[in-house]
Coordinates of C-alpha atoms and ligand atoms in Angstrom, one line a residue:
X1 CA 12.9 -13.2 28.0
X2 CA 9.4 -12.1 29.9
X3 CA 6.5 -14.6 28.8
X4 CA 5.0 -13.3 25.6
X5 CA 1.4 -13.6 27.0
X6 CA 2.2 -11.0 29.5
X7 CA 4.1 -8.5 27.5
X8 CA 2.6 -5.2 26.3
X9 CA 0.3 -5.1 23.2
X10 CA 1.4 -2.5 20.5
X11 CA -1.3 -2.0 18.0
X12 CA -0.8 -1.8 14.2
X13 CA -2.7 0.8 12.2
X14 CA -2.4 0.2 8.9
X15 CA -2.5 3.2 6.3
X16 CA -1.9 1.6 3.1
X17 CA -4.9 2.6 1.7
X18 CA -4.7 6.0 2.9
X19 CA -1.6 7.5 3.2
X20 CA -0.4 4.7 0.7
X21 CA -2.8 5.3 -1.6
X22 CA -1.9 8.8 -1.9
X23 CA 1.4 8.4 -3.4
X24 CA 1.4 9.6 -6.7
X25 CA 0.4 6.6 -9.0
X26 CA -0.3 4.6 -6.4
X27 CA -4.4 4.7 -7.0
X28 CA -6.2 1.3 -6.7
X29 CA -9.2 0.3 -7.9
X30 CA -12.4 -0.2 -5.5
X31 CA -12.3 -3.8 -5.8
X32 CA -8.5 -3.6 -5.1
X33 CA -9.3 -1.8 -2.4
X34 CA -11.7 -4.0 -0.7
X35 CA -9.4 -7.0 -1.1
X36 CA -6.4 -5.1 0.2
X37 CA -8.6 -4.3 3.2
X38 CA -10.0 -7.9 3.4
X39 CA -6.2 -9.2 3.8
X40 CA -5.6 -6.9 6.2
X41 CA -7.9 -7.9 8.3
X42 CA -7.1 -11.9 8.3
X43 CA -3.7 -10.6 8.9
X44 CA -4.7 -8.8 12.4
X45 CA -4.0 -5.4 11.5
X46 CA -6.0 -4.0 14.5
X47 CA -6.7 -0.6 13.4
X48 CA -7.4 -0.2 8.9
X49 CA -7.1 3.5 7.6
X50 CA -9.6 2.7 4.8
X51 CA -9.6 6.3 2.9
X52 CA -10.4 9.6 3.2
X53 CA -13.7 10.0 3.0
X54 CA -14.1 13.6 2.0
X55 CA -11.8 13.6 -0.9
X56 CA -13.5 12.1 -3.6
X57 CA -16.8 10.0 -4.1
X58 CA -14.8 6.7 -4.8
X59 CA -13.0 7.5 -1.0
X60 CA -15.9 7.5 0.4
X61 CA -17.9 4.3 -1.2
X62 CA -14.8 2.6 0.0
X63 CA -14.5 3.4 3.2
X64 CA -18.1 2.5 3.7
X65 CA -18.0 -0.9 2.2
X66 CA -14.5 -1.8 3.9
X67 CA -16.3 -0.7 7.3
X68 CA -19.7 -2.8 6.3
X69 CA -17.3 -6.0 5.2
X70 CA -14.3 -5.8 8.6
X71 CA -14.7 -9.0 11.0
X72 CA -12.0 -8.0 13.3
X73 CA -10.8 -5.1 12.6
X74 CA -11.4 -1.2 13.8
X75 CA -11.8 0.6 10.5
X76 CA -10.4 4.5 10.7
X77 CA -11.6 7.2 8.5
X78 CA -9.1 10.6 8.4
X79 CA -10.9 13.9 8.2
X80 CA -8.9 17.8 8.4
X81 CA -10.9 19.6 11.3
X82 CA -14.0 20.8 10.1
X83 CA -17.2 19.4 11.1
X84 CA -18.2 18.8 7.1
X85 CA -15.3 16.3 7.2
X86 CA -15.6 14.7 10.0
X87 CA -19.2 14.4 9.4
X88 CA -18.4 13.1 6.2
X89 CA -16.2 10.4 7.9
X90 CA -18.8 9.0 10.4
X91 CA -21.4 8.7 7.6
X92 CA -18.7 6.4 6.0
X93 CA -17.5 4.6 8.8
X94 CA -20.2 4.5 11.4
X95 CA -21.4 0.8 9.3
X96 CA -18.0 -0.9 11.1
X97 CA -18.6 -3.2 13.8
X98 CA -15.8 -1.2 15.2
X99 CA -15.4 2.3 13.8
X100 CA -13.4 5.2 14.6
X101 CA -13.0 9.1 13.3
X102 CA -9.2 10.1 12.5
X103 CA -9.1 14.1 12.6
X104 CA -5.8 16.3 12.3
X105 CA -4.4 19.6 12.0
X106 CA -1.1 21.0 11.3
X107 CA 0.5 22.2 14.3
X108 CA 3.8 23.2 13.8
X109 CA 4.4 27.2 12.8
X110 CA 5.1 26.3 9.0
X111 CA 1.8 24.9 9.0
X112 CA -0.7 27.0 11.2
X113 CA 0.5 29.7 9.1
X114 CA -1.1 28.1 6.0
X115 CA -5.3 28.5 7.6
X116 CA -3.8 32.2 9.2
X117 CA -4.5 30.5 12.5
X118 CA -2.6 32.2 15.8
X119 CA -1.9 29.6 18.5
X120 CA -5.2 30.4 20.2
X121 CA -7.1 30.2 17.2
X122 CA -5.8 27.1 16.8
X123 CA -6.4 25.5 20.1
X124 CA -10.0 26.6 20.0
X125 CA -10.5 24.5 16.7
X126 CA -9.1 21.6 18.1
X127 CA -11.4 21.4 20.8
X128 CA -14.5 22.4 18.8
X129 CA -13.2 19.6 16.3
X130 CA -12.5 16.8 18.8
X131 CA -15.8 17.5 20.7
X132 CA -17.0 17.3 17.4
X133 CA -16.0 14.2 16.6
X134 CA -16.1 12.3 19.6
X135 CA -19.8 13.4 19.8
X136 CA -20.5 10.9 17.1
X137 CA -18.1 8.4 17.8
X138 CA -16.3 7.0 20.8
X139 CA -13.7 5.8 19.1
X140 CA -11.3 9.5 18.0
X141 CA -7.2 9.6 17.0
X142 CA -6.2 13.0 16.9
X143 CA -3.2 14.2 15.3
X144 CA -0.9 17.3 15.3
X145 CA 0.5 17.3 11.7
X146 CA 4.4 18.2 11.7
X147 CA 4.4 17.4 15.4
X148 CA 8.0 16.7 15.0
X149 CA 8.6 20.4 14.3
X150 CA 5.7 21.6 16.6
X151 CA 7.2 23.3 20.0
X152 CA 7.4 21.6 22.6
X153 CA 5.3 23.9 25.1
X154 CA 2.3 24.1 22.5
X155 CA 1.9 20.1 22.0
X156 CA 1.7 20.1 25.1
X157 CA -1.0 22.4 25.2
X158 CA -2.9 21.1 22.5
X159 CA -2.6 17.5 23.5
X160 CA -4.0 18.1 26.7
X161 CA -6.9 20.1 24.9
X162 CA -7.7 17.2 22.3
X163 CA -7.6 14.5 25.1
X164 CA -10.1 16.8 27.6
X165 CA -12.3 17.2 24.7
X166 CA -12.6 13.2 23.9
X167 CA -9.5 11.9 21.8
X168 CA -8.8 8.5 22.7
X169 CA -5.7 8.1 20.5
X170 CA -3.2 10.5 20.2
X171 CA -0.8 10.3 17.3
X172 CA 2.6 12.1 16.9
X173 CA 3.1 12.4 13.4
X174 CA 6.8 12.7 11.9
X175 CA 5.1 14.3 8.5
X176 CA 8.4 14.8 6.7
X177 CA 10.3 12.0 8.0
X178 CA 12.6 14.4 9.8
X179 CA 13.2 13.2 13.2
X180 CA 16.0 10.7 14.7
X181 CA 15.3 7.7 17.0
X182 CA 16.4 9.5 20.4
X183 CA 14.8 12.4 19.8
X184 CA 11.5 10.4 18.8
X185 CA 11.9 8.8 22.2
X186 CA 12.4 11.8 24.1
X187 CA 9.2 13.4 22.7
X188 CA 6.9 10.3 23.4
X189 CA 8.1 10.5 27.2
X190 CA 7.8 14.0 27.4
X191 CA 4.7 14.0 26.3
X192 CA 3.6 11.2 28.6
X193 CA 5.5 12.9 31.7
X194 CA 3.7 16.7 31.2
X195 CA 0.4 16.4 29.9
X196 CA -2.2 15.7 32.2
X197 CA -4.4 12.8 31.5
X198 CA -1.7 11.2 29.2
X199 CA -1.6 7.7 31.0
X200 CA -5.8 7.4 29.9
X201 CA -5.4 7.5 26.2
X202 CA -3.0 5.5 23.9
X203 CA 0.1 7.1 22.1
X204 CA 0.9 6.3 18.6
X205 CA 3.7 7.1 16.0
X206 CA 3.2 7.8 12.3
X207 CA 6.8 8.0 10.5
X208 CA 8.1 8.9 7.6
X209 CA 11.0 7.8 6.0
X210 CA 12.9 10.7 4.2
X211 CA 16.1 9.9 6.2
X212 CA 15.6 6.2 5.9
X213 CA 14.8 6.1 9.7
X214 CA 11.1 5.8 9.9
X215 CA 11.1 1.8 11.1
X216 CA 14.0 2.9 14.1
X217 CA 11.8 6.3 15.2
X218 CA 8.5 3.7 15.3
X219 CA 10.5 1.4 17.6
X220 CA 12.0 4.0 19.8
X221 CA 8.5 5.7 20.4
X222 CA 7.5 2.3 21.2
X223 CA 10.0 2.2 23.8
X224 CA 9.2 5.4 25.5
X225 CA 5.6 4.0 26.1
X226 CA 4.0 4.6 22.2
X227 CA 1.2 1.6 22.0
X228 CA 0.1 2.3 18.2
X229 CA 2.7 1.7 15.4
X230 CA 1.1 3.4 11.7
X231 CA 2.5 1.6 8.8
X232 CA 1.8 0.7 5.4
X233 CA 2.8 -2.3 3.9
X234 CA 6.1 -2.2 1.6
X235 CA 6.6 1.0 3.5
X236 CA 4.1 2.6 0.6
X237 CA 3.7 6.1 0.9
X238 CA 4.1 9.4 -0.2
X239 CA 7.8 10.4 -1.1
X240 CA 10.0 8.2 0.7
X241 CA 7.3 6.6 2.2
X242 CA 5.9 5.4 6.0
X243 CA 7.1 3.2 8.4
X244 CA 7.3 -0.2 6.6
X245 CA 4.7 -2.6 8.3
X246 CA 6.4 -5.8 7.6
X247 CA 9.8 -4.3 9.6
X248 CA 8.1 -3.1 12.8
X249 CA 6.4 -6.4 13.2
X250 CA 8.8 -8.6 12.4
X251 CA 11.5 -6.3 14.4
X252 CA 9.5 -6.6 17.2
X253 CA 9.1 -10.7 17.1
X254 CA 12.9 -11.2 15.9
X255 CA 14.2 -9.1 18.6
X256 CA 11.6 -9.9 21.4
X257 CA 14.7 -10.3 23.9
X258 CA 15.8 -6.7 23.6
X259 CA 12.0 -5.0 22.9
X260 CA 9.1 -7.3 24.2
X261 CA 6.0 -6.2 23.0
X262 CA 3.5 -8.3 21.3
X263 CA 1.5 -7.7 18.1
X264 CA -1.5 -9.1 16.9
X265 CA -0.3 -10.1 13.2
X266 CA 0.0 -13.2 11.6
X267 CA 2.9 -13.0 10.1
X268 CA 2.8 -15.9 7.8
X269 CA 0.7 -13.3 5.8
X270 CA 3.2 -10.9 4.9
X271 CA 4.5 -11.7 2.1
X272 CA 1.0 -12.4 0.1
X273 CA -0.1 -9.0 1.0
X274 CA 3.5 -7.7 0.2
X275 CA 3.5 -9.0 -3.7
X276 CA -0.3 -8.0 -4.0
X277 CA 0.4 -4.1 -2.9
X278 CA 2.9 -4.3 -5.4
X279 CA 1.1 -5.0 -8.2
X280 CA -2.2 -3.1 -7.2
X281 CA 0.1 -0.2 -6.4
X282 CA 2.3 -0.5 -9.6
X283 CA 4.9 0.1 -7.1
X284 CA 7.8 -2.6 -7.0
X285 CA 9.5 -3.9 -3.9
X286 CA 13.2 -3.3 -4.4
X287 CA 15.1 -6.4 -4.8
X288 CA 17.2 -5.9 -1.2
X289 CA 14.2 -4.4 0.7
X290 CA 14.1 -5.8 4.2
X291 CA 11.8 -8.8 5.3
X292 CA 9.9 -9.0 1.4
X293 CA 12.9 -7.9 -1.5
X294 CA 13.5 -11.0 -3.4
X295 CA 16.6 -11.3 -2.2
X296 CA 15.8 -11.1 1.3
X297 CA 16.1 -15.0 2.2
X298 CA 18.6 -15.3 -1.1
X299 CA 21.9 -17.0 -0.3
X300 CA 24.4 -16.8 -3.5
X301 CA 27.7 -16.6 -2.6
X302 CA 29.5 -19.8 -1.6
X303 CA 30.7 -18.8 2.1
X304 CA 26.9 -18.1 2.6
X305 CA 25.7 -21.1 0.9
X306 CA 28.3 -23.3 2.5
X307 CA 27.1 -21.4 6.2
X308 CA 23.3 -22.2 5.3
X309 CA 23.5 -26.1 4.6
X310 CA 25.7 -26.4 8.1
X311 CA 23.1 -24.3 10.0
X312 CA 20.9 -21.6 8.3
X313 CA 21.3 -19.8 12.0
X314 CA 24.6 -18.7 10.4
X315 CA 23.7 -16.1 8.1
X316 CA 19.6 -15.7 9.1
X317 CA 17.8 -14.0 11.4
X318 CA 14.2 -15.4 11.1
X319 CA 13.3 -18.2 9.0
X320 CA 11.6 -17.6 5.7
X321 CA 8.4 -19.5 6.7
X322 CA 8.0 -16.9 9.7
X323 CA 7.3 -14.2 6.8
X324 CA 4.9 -16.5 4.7
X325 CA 7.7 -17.4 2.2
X326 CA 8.1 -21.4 1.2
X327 CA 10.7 -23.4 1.9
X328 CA 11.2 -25.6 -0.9
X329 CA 10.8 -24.2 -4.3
X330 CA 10.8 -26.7 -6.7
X331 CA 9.6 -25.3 -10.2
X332 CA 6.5 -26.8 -12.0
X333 CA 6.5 -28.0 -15.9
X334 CA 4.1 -28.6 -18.5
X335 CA 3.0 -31.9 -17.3
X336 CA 2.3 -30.6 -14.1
X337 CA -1.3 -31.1 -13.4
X338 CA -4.2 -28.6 -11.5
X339 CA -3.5 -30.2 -7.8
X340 CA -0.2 -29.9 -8.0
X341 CA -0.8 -26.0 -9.4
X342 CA -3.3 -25.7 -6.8
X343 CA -0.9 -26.9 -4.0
X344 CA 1.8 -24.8 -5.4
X345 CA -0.7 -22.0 -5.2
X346 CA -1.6 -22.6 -1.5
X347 CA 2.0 -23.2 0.0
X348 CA 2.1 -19.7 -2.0
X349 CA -0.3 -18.3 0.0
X350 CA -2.5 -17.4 -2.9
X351 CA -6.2 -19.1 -2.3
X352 CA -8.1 -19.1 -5.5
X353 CA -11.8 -20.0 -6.2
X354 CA -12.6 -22.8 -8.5
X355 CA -13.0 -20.9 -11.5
X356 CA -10.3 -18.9 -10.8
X357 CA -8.2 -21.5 -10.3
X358 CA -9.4 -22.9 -13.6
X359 CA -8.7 -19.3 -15.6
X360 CA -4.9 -19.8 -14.1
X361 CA -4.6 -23.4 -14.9
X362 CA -5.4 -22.4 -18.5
X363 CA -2.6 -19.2 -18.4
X364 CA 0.0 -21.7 -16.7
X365 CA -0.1 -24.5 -19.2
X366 CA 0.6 -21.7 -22.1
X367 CA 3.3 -20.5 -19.7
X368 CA 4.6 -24.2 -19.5
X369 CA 4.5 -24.6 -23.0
X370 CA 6.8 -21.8 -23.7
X371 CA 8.9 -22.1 -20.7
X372 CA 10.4 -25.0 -19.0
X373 CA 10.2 -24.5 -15.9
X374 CA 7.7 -22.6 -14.3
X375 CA 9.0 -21.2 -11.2
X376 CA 7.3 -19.9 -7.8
X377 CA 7.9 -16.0 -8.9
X378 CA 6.3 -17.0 -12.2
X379 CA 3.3 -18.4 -11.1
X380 CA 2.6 -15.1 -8.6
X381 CA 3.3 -13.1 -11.9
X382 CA 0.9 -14.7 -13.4
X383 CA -1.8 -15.2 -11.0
X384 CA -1.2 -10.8 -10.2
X385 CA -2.2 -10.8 -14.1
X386 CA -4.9 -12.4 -13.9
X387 CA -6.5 -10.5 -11.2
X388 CA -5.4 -7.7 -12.1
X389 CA -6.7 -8.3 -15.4
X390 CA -9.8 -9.7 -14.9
X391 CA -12.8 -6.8 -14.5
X392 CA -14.2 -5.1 -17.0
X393 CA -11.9 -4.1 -19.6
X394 CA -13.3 -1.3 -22.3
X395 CA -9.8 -1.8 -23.9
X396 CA -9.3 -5.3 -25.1
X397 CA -5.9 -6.8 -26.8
X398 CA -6.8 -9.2 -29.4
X399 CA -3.8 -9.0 -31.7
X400 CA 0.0 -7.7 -32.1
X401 CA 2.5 -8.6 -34.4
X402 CA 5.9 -6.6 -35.0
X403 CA 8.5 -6.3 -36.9
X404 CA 12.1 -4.9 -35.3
X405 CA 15.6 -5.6 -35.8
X406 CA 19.0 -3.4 -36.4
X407 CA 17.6 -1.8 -39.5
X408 CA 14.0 0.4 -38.1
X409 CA 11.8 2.6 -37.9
X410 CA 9.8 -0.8 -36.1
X411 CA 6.5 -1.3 -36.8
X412 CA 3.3 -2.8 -35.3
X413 CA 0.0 -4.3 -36.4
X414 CA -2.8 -4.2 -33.6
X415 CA -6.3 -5.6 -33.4
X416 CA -7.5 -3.7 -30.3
X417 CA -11.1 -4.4 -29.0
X418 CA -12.7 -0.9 -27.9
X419 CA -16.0 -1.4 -25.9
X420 CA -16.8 -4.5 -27.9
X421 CA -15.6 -3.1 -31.3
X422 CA -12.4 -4.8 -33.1
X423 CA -10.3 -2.1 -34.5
X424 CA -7.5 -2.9 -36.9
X425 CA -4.8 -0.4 -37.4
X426 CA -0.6 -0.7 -37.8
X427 CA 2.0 1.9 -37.1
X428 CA 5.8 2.4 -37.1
X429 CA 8.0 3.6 -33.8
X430 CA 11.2 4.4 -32.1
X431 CA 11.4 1.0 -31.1
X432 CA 8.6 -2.2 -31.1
X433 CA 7.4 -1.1 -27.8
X434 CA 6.7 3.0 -29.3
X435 CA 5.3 1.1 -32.5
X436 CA 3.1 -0.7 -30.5
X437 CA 1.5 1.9 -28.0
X438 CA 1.3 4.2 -31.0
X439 CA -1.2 1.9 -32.6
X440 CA -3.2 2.2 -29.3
X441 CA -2.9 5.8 -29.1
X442 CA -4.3 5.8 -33.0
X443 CA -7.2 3.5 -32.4
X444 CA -7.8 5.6 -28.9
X445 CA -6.6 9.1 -28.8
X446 CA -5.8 10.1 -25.4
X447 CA -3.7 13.0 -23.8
X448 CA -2.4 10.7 -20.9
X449 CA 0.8 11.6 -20.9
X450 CA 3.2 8.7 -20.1
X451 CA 5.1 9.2 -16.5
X452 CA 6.6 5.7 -15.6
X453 CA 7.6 2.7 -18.1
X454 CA 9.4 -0.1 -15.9
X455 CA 10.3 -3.2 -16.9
X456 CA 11.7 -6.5 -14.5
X457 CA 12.5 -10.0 -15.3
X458 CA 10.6 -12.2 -12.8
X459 CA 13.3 -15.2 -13.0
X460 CA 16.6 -16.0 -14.5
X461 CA 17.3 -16.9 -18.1
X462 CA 15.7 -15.4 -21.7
X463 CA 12.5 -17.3 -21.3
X464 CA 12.1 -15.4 -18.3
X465 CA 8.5 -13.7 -17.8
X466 CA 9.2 -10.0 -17.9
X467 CA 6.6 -7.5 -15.7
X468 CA 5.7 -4.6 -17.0
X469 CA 4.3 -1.5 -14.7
X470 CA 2.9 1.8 -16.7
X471 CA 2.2 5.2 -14.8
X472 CA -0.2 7.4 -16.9
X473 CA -1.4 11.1 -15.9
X474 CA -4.2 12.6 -17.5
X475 CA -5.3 16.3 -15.6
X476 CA -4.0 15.2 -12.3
X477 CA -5.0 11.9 -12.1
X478 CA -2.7 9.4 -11.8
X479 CA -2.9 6.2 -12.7
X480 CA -0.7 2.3 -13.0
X481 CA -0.9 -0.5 -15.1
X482 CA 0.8 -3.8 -15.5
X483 CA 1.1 -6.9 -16.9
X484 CA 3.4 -10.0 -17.2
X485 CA 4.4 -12.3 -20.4
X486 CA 7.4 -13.8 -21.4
X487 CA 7.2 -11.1 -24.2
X488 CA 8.0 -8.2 -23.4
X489 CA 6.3 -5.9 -26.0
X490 CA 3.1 -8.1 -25.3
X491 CA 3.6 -7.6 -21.4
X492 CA 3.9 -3.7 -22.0
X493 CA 1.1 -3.6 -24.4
X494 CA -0.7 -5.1 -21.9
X495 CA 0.2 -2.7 -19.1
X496 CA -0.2 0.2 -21.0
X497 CA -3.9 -0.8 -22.5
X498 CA -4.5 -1.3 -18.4
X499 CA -3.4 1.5 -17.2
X500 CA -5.9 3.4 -20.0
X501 CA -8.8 1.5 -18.3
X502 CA -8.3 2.3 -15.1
X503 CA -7.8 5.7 -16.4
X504 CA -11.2 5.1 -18.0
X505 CA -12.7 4.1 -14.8
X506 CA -11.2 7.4 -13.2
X507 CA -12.5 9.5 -15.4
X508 CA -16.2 8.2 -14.7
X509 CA -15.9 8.3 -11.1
X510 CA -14.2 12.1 -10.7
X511 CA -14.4 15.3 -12.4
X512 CA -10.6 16.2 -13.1
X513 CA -8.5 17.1 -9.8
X514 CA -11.7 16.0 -7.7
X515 CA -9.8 13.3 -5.6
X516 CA -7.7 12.8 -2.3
X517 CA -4.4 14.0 -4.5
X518 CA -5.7 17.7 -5.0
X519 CA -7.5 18.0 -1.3
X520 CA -5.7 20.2 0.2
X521 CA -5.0 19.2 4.2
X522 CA -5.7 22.6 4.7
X523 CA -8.5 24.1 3.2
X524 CA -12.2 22.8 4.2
Ligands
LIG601 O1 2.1 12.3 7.9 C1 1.1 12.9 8.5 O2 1.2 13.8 9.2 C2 -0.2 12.3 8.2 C3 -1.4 12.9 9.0 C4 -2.6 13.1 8.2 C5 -1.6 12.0 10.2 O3 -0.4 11.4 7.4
LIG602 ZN1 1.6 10.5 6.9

């Protein structure tokens, strides 16, 4: 093995707040925001795609505040090529200690027929657009969308162009995760063998994962000389999502024999950031999802188990600690006092503020009374719900009761506080959990239309806390909601009435279809 200090770097650009955010559903909040961006940056992401400026007013206050908050990192901003939104980008940006302008066009002929551009056309923009760019910033990525599917010839061309006008990272996009990890290869050391001046900027790779390849096509660009890895953490992401962050990185550390390159992550910090994209995202890590599924590290069967206690070499790769995860994981109970919470909490990885702290101590003790044991999944169910739960709420739950069993309709009584107003109402349903978001939808009529209703135990056993994730849609504008409690109608009650305030919150920030999800990557 060559001695890690002297091993190539590979930067990580993270997306998750750009090309994550824009899955459908996946919105977060600007405080969400800001702490997703805050993690990322005690992690050692090197390079942040905060947002898209242009798309929406709420991109754009982002983006701005993540760049005026970053200690280490570079913060990115992506903008189509047109001066307004690249303009747009610096203004948002240009606070970062370390800023940089991400500008792209579609390339390949699927797309350059969408702006009627001929090849020539298309060139020309590229270097008016890059010039642009790199006239206000000295830090430019350029990318050629579909670049996958772009001939080879023109790439080449255009690569050449954006690096003589000023790009100083090139990224080879793999837009619909199409690609296979030799032919990923072959087209990062193509690239780098024709074009002229390729040895003075850095190549990246932005995957996909549509054939489930997107973490081996990031590594095999790596090996053909790629130095910039864009990733998203939990692999969030439009369709089938990006390249999963948590896999390149800990690829690259596990198998440091066969591919030495260093990062700059922590990766202790994974899995915190892992469970709170989840729950800002509403989007759940599957249960057998490499490096941060729960059952990632889980040993049931007994030829495992026996394996482990003899040597946990036998059946693991990297040890759970690597990955933030603890070792022990003794459950807590009701006379379990606040240090030992708040030790629980920190071998966790989940540093809370006094009052905070207080807020949770208060939630865990009703948790303890109910359940016996309180286990590590429960307490990061609970602390998500908490701050998830804790800004401004125009939609308050102050009361449910209902009635079910074999012999409906169900029915539910609700006190529901609306902008400081108690409002009493009760209602019948196909079930408790219908009876119960019926009462909401009679106290506050809404045309959200419901898109995802997803329910999962957190631990073994019927006291088991169940979360609760809630996708609404209202005119384009997607939004998620969740909750945990160890009842279940409660915890979707809860998701649902959160999911209406963020909605809420939408509303008041963007006129209908006015955010990143409707700009189209082609029009100005
Ligand atoms: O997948 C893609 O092509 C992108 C570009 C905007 C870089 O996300
Ligand atoms: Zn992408």
């Amino acid at each position: 093995m060559t001695d890690s200090k002297t091993q190539p770097r590979v930067l990580i650009f993270d997306t998750t707040l750009r090309d994550g955010e824009q899955s459908p559903g996946a919105t977060m909040t600007h405080e969400e925001k800001l702490e997703i961006a805050g993690l990322l940056d005690e992690m050692g992401v090197d390079i942040i795609e905060a947002g898209f400026p242009i798309a929406s007013e709420g991109d754009f206050t982002a983006v701005s505040e993540i760049a005026k908050r970053a200690k280490n990192s570079t913060i990115c901003g992506l903008a189509r090529a047109n001066p307004k939104d690249i303009d747009r980008c610096w203004e948002a940006v240009r606070h970062a200690k370390s800023p940089r302008i991400h500008t792209f066009i579609g390339t390949s002929p699927l797309h350059r027929a969408i702006p009627n551009l001929d090849m020539d056309q298309m060139a020309e923009r590229i270097h008016d657009t890059v010039t642009h760019a790199r006239n206000l910033c000295d830090n430019v990525q350029w990318s050629p969308m579909d670049a996958t599917r772009t001939e080879h010839d023109y790439l080449c061309r255009v690569v050449e162009i954006a690096i003589k006008a000023g790009a100083t990272t090139i990224n080879i996009p793999d837009t619909v995760g199409y690609t296979a990890p030799r032919e990923s290869a072959d087209l990062i050391r193509m690239l780098l063998e024709r074009v002229p001046g390729a040895d003075q900027v850095i190549f990246a790779t932005h995957c996909h994962n549509d054939l489930g390849m997107a973490t081996a096509n990031s590594l095999a660009a790596v090996e053909a000389g790629a130095r910039q890895i864009e990733c998203t953490i939990n692999g969030l992401g439009e369709r089938a999502g990006n390249t999963a962050l948590e896999e390149v990185v800990m690829a690259l550390r596990v198998r440091n024999d066969i591919m030495p390159y260093q990062t700059g992550i922590d990766t202790t910090k994974i899995m915190g950031l892992s469970r709170r994209v989840a729950t800002v995202s509403g989007f759940a890590v599957q249960f057998n999802k490499a490096i941060v599924g729960k059952n990632a590290f889980a040993h049931e069967s007994g030829i495992h188990q026996d394996g482990m206690l003899k040597n946990r070499e036998t059946f693991e790769v990297m040890r759970p600690e690597d990955v933030g995860l603890s070792g022990t994981s003794l459950p807590l109970g009701k006379h379990s006092g606040r240090a030992a919470l708040r030790a629980k909490l920190k071998d966790l990885g989940v540093d809370l503020a006094d009052n905070q702290l207080n807020d949770v101590f208060v939630r865990f003790k009703a948790l303890a009374d109910r359940k016996k044991e309180v286990y590590d999944d429960d307490l990061i169910a609970l602390v998500s719900d908490e701050q998830t739960n804790d800004a401004y709420e125009f939609l308050q739950l102050k009361k449910l009761r209902v009635v079910c069993g074999t012999d409906g309709p169900q029915e539910a009584e609700m006190v529901l506080t609306v902008d400081g107003v108690d409002h009493k109402i009760d209602a019948t349903g196909d079930g408790p959990v219908d009876a119960a978001f019926m009462c909401v939808k009679m106290i506050y009529p809404h045309k959200a239309r419901l898109q995802l209703y997803q329910v999962n135990a957190v631990t073994e056993g019927t006291d088991a806390q169940a979360t609760v994730s809630v996708r609404l849609e209202e005119d384009g504008r997607i939004v998620t909601g969740s909750s945990a409690d160890t009842d279940t109608i409660v915890a979707s009650t809860r998701a649902y009435i959160n999911a209406l305030n963020r909605l809420i919150i939408r509303r008041q920030k963007t006129a209908p279809g006015e955010d990143v999800k409707t700009v189209s990557y082609h029009g100005e």
